[in-house]
Amino acid sequence: MNFPDELIELDAVGVKKAAQRKLLHELGIKNTFVPLNRIHFLGRVLYAAPNEPCTQTALAEHELDYILVSVLDPVATRNLPDTDLMKLNPDEVSDVRWMAFSDFNYMKCSPRDHMNTAKTSDSDFCRSSITPWLRGLLARGLLQKLFSWAEASCGNHLQESFLAEDQSWDRTKIIHLSSEDVK
């Protein structure tokens, strides 16, 4: 299915519009919370991974995904409970969780250890509970780089610091995640 506005390549506007549409469809997040000018294109990743949880079928995902970042406006979302910000579509998303980068350091189990369980306790989430592309970003150090970019973009650092973070992303290159990266 093509939407003409989502085919605009200049400044990744089409991809950003598609992201808005999918945020609403999958997470129920309205465009007012994630306006186009707050969605930032950082790069692209190519990966392949078997569908999870593993079943008898031989289905897999093989995708070229865009790395888009948006930092929610704290003023617009300050008094909203999560239920007002997000309304998950159960056909698309099974669970979401707000996480700091440091939370990823506490993922203690590997996908092979716990393929059929998303967590071992309320505070101990497994790597298998996150999507393969996110595991790939984590394995390659790109998730930490993404968090650094987001932190610098919030204005807590000098403008030069943000420019250095921003320029470290090569938006012309496709990052290839290996099968080991996404495990």
mmCIF file of C-alpha atoms in Angstrom:
data_model
loop_
_atom_site.group_PDB
_atom_site.id
_atom_site.type_symbol
_atom_site.label_atom_id
_atom_site.label_comp_id
_atom_site.label_asym_id
_atom_site.label_seq_id
_atom_site.Cartn_x
_atom_site.Cartn_y
_atom_site.Cartn_z
ATOM 1 C CA MET A 1 0.000 0.000 0.000
ATOM 2 C CA ASN A 2 1.440 3.373 -1.002
ATOM 3 C CA PHE A 3 0.556 6.750 0.392
ATOM 4 C CA PRO A 4 1.776 9.590 -1.869
ATOM 5 C CA ASP A 5 2.939 11.748 1.077
ATOM 6 C CA GLU A 6 5.093 8.861 2.296
ATOM 7 C CA LEU A 7 7.079 8.758 -0.955
ATOM 8 C CA ILE A 8 8.718 12.166 -0.391
ATOM 9 C CA GLU A 9 12.466 11.507 -0.143
ATOM 10 C CA LEU A 10 13.681 15.035 0.662
ATOM 11 C CA ASP A 11 14.797 15.154 4.321
ATOM 12 C CA ALA A 12 13.174 11.713 4.817
ATOM 13 C CA VAL A 13 9.774 13.443 5.056
ATOM 14 C CA GLY A 14 7.964 10.443 3.570
ATOM 15 C CA VAL A 15 9.532 8.058 6.069
ATOM 16 C CA LYS A 16 8.659 10.408 8.934
ATOM 17 C CA LYS A 17 5.029 10.584 7.762
ATOM 18 C CA ALA A 18 4.941 6.784 7.562
ATOM 19 C CA ALA A 19 6.341 6.649 11.101
ATOM 20 C CA GLN A 20 3.550 8.924 12.328
ATOM 21 C CA ARG A 21 0.974 6.672 10.667
ATOM 22 C CA LYS A 22 2.493 3.527 12.198
ATOM 23 C CA LEU A 23 2.831 5.119 15.650
ATOM 24 C CA LEU A 24 -0.898 5.776 15.575
ATOM 25 C CA HIS A 25 -1.754 2.353 14.105
ATOM 26 C CA GLU A 26 0.506 0.231 16.330
ATOM 27 C CA LEU A 27 0.884 2.239 19.544
ATOM 28 C CA GLY A 28 -2.062 4.639 19.395
ATOM 29 C CA ILE A 29 0.283 7.646 19.726
ATOM 30 C CA LYS A 30 -1.311 10.695 18.120
ATOM 31 C CA ASN A 31 0.613 12.938 15.708
ATOM 32 C CA THR A 32 0.204 15.856 18.119
ATOM 33 C CA PHE A 33 2.628 14.103 20.491
ATOM 34 C CA VAL A 34 5.133 13.322 17.718
ATOM 35 C CA PRO A 35 5.000 16.128 15.137
ATOM 36 C CA LEU A 36 7.125 15.811 11.990
ATOM 37 C CA ASN A 37 9.617 18.429 13.165
ATOM 38 C CA ARG A 38 10.390 16.263 16.218
ATOM 39 C CA ILE A 39 11.107 13.088 14.218
ATOM 40 C CA HIS A 40 14.760 12.809 13.247
ATOM 41 C CA PHE A 41 16.273 10.443 10.672
ATOM 42 C CA LEU A 42 19.648 9.070 11.785
ATOM 43 C CA GLY A 43 20.313 6.164 9.446
ATOM 44 C CA ARG A 44 19.205 2.807 8.050
ATOM 45 C CA VAL A 45 19.798 -0.793 9.084
ATOM 46 C CA LEU A 46 19.471 -3.989 7.075
ATOM 47 C CA TYR A 47 18.908 -7.217 8.966
ATOM 48 C CA ALA A 48 17.438 -10.707 8.712
ATOM 49 C CA ALA A 49 16.105 -12.808 11.591
ATOM 50 C CA PRO A 50 13.739 -15.731 12.086
ATOM 51 C CA ASN A 51 10.276 -14.819 13.330
ATOM 52 C CA GLU A 52 9.947 -15.046 17.095
ATOM 53 C CA PRO A 53 8.967 -16.943 19.014
ATOM 54 C CA CYS A 54 10.448 -19.736 16.915
ATOM 55 C CA THR A 55 7.817 -22.134 15.637
ATOM 56 C CA GLN A 56 7.691 -24.957 13.132
ATOM 57 C CA THR A 57 7.170 -22.478 10.293
ATOM 58 C CA ALA A 58 10.105 -21.144 8.344
ATOM 59 C CA LEU A 59 9.016 -17.510 8.435
ATOM 60 C CA ALA A 60 11.589 -14.766 8.805
ATOM 61 C CA GLU A 61 11.918 -11.025 8.614
ATOM 62 C CA HIS A 62 14.430 -9.439 6.230
ATOM 63 C CA GLU A 63 14.068 -5.685 6.349
ATOM 64 C CA LEU A 64 15.647 -2.367 5.604
ATOM 65 C CA ASP A 65 14.561 -0.195 8.527
ATOM 66 C CA TYR A 66 15.048 3.481 9.170
ATOM 67 C CA ILE A 67 16.468 4.684 12.473
ATOM 68 C CA LEU A 68 14.150 7.482 13.530
ATOM 69 C CA VAL A 69 14.284 9.237 16.890
ATOM 70 C CA SER A 70 11.778 11.479 18.571
ATOM 71 C CA VAL A 71 12.108 12.882 22.061
ATOM 72 C CA LEU A 72 8.657 13.476 23.506
ATOM 73 C CA ASP A 73 7.901 17.030 24.574
ATOM 74 C CA PRO A 74 7.909 16.887 28.393
ATOM 75 C CA VAL A 75 5.439 19.784 28.628
ATOM 76 C CA ALA A 76 2.924 18.090 26.321
ATOM 77 C CA THR A 77 3.152 14.724 28.084
ATOM 78 C CA ARG A 78 3.824 15.769 31.694
ATOM 79 C CA ASN A 79 0.386 15.052 33.152
ATOM 80 C CA LEU A 80 -0.635 12.224 30.859
ATOM 81 C CA PRO A 81 -0.901 8.708 32.186
ATOM 82 C CA ASP A 82 0.563 6.153 29.767
ATOM 83 C CA THR A 83 -2.971 5.049 28.885
ATOM 84 C CA ASP A 84 -3.695 8.493 27.418
ATOM 85 C CA LEU A 85 -0.452 8.603 25.457
ATOM 86 C CA MET A 86 -0.568 5.042 24.111
ATOM 87 C CA LYS A 87 -3.300 2.624 23.163
ATOM 88 C CA LEU A 88 -1.568 -0.540 21.948
ATOM 89 C CA ASN A 89 -2.950 -2.421 18.967
ATOM 90 C CA PRO A 90 -2.775 -6.064 20.153
ATOM 91 C CA ASP A 91 -2.556 -7.285 16.542
ATOM 92 C CA GLU A 92 0.732 -5.381 16.156
ATOM 93 C CA VAL A 93 2.354 -4.948 19.586
ATOM 94 C CA SER A 94 2.387 -7.301 22.559
ATOM 95 C CA ASP A 95 4.054 -5.020 25.107
ATOM 96 C CA VAL A 96 5.983 -1.777 25.536
ATOM 97 C CA ARG A 97 8.181 -0.493 28.307
ATOM 98 C CA TRP A 98 9.865 2.860 28.959
ATOM 99 C CA MET A 99 13.561 2.158 29.469
ATOM 100 C CA ALA A 100 16.721 4.093 30.170
ATOM 101 C CA PHE A 101 19.842 2.895 28.384
ATOM 102 C CA SER A 102 21.182 1.535 31.685
ATOM 103 C CA ASP A 103 18.177 -0.840 31.849
ATOM 104 C CA PHE A 104 19.621 -2.765 28.909
ATOM 105 C CA ASN A 105 22.674 -3.659 31.019
ATOM 106 C CA TYR A 106 20.435 -5.738 33.274
ATOM 107 C CA MET A 107 19.105 -8.077 30.601
ATOM 108 C CA LYS A 108 20.492 -11.273 32.046
ATOM 109 C CA CYS A 109 19.267 -14.038 29.782
ATOM 110 C CA SER A 110 19.901 -14.792 26.155
ATOM 111 C CA PRO A 111 17.207 -15.598 23.596
ATOM 112 C CA ARG A 112 18.301 -19.236 23.536
ATOM 113 C CA ASP A 113 17.817 -19.546 27.319
ATOM 114 C CA HIS A 114 14.291 -18.174 27.440
ATOM 115 C CA MET A 115 12.691 -18.156 23.994
ATOM 116 C CA ASN A 116 9.180 -18.641 25.376
ATOM 117 C CA THR A 117 9.283 -16.159 28.234
ATOM 118 C CA ALA A 118 9.554 -12.402 27.982
ATOM 119 C CA LYS A 119 10.867 -11.926 31.502
ATOM 120 C CA THR A 120 12.206 -13.919 34.412
ATOM 121 C CA SER A 121 10.864 -11.485 37.019
ATOM 122 C CA ASP A 122 9.216 -8.071 37.031
ATOM 123 C CA SER A 123 12.567 -6.279 36.843
ATOM 124 C CA ASP A 124 14.621 -8.839 34.909
ATOM 125 C CA PHE A 125 13.765 -8.573 31.215
ATOM 126 C CA CYS A 126 15.434 -10.943 28.789
ATOM 127 C CA ARG A 127 17.125 -10.008 25.547
ATOM 128 C CA SER A 128 14.517 -12.229 23.894
ATOM 129 C CA SER A 129 11.813 -9.791 24.972
ATOM 130 C CA ILE A 130 13.128 -7.124 22.590
ATOM 131 C CA THR A 131 12.905 -7.201 18.814
ATOM 132 C CA PRO A 132 15.801 -8.583 16.738
ATOM 133 C CA TRP A 133 16.618 -5.189 15.180
ATOM 134 C CA LEU A 134 16.831 -3.617 18.658
ATOM 135 C CA ARG A 135 19.136 -6.435 19.809
ATOM 136 C CA GLY A 136 21.243 -5.691 16.728
ATOM 137 C CA LEU A 137 21.472 -1.993 17.568
ATOM 138 C CA LEU A 138 22.434 -2.924 21.127
ATOM 139 C CA ALA A 139 25.083 -5.447 19.994
ATOM 140 C CA ARG A 140 26.703 -2.961 17.591
ATOM 141 C CA GLY A 141 26.788 -0.078 20.114
ATOM 142 C CA LEU A 142 24.277 1.871 18.037
ATOM 143 C CA LEU A 143 21.623 1.946 20.754
ATOM 144 C CA GLN A 144 24.014 3.703 23.129
ATOM 145 C CA LYS A 145 24.914 6.096 20.309
ATOM 146 C CA LEU A 146 21.199 6.736 19.705
ATOM 147 C CA PHE A 147 20.607 7.486 23.407
ATOM 148 C CA SER A 148 23.618 9.856 23.376
ATOM 149 C CA TRP A 149 22.152 11.665 20.361
ATOM 150 C CA ALA A 150 18.758 11.998 22.083
ATOM 151 C CA GLU A 151 20.335 13.292 25.283
ATOM 152 C CA ALA A 152 22.427 15.839 23.384
ATOM 153 C CA SER A 153 19.368 16.960 21.391
ATOM 154 C CA CYS A 154 17.477 17.829 24.572
ATOM 155 C CA GLY A 155 19.638 20.899 25.081
ATOM 156 C CA ASN A 156 21.389 19.644 28.199
ATOM 157 C CA HIS A 157 24.724 19.968 26.405
ATOM 158 C CA LEU A 158 26.532 22.613 24.444
ATOM 159 C CA GLN A 159 25.446 23.069 20.835
ATOM 160 C CA GLU A 160 28.883 21.861 19.722
ATOM 161 C CA SER A 161 28.306 18.616 21.614
ATOM 162 C CA PHE A 162 25.012 18.032 19.824
ATOM 163 C CA LEU A 163 26.534 18.849 16.429
ATOM 164 C CA ALA A 164 29.308 16.317 17.064
ATOM 165 C CA GLU A 165 26.741 13.639 18.012
ATOM 166 C CA ASP A 166 24.565 14.501 15.023
ATOM 167 C CA GLN A 167 27.444 14.464 12.534
ATOM 168 C CA SER A 168 28.605 11.065 13.794
ATOM 169 C CA TRP A 169 25.585 9.480 12.056
ATOM 170 C CA ASP A 170 26.245 8.710 8.384
ATOM 171 C CA ARG A 171 22.761 9.042 6.914
ATOM 172 C CA THR A 172 23.917 7.823 3.491
ATOM 173 C CA LYS A 173 25.231 4.459 4.679
ATOM 174 C CA ILE A 174 23.177 1.306 5.250
ATOM 175 C CA ILE A 175 24.318 -0.474 8.414
ATOM 176 C CA HIS A 176 24.269 -4.262 7.966
ATOM 177 C CA LEU A 177 23.370 -6.164 11.136
ATOM 178 C CA SER A 178 24.707 -9.725 11.120
ATOM 179 C CA SER A 179 22.796 -12.796 12.267
ATOM 180 C CA GLU A 180 25.008 -12.779 15.380
ATOM 181 C CA ASP A 181 24.042 -9.150 16.104
ATOM 182 C CA VAL A 182 20.316 -9.915 16.165
ATOM 183 C CA LYS A 183 20.542 -13.110 18.305
#
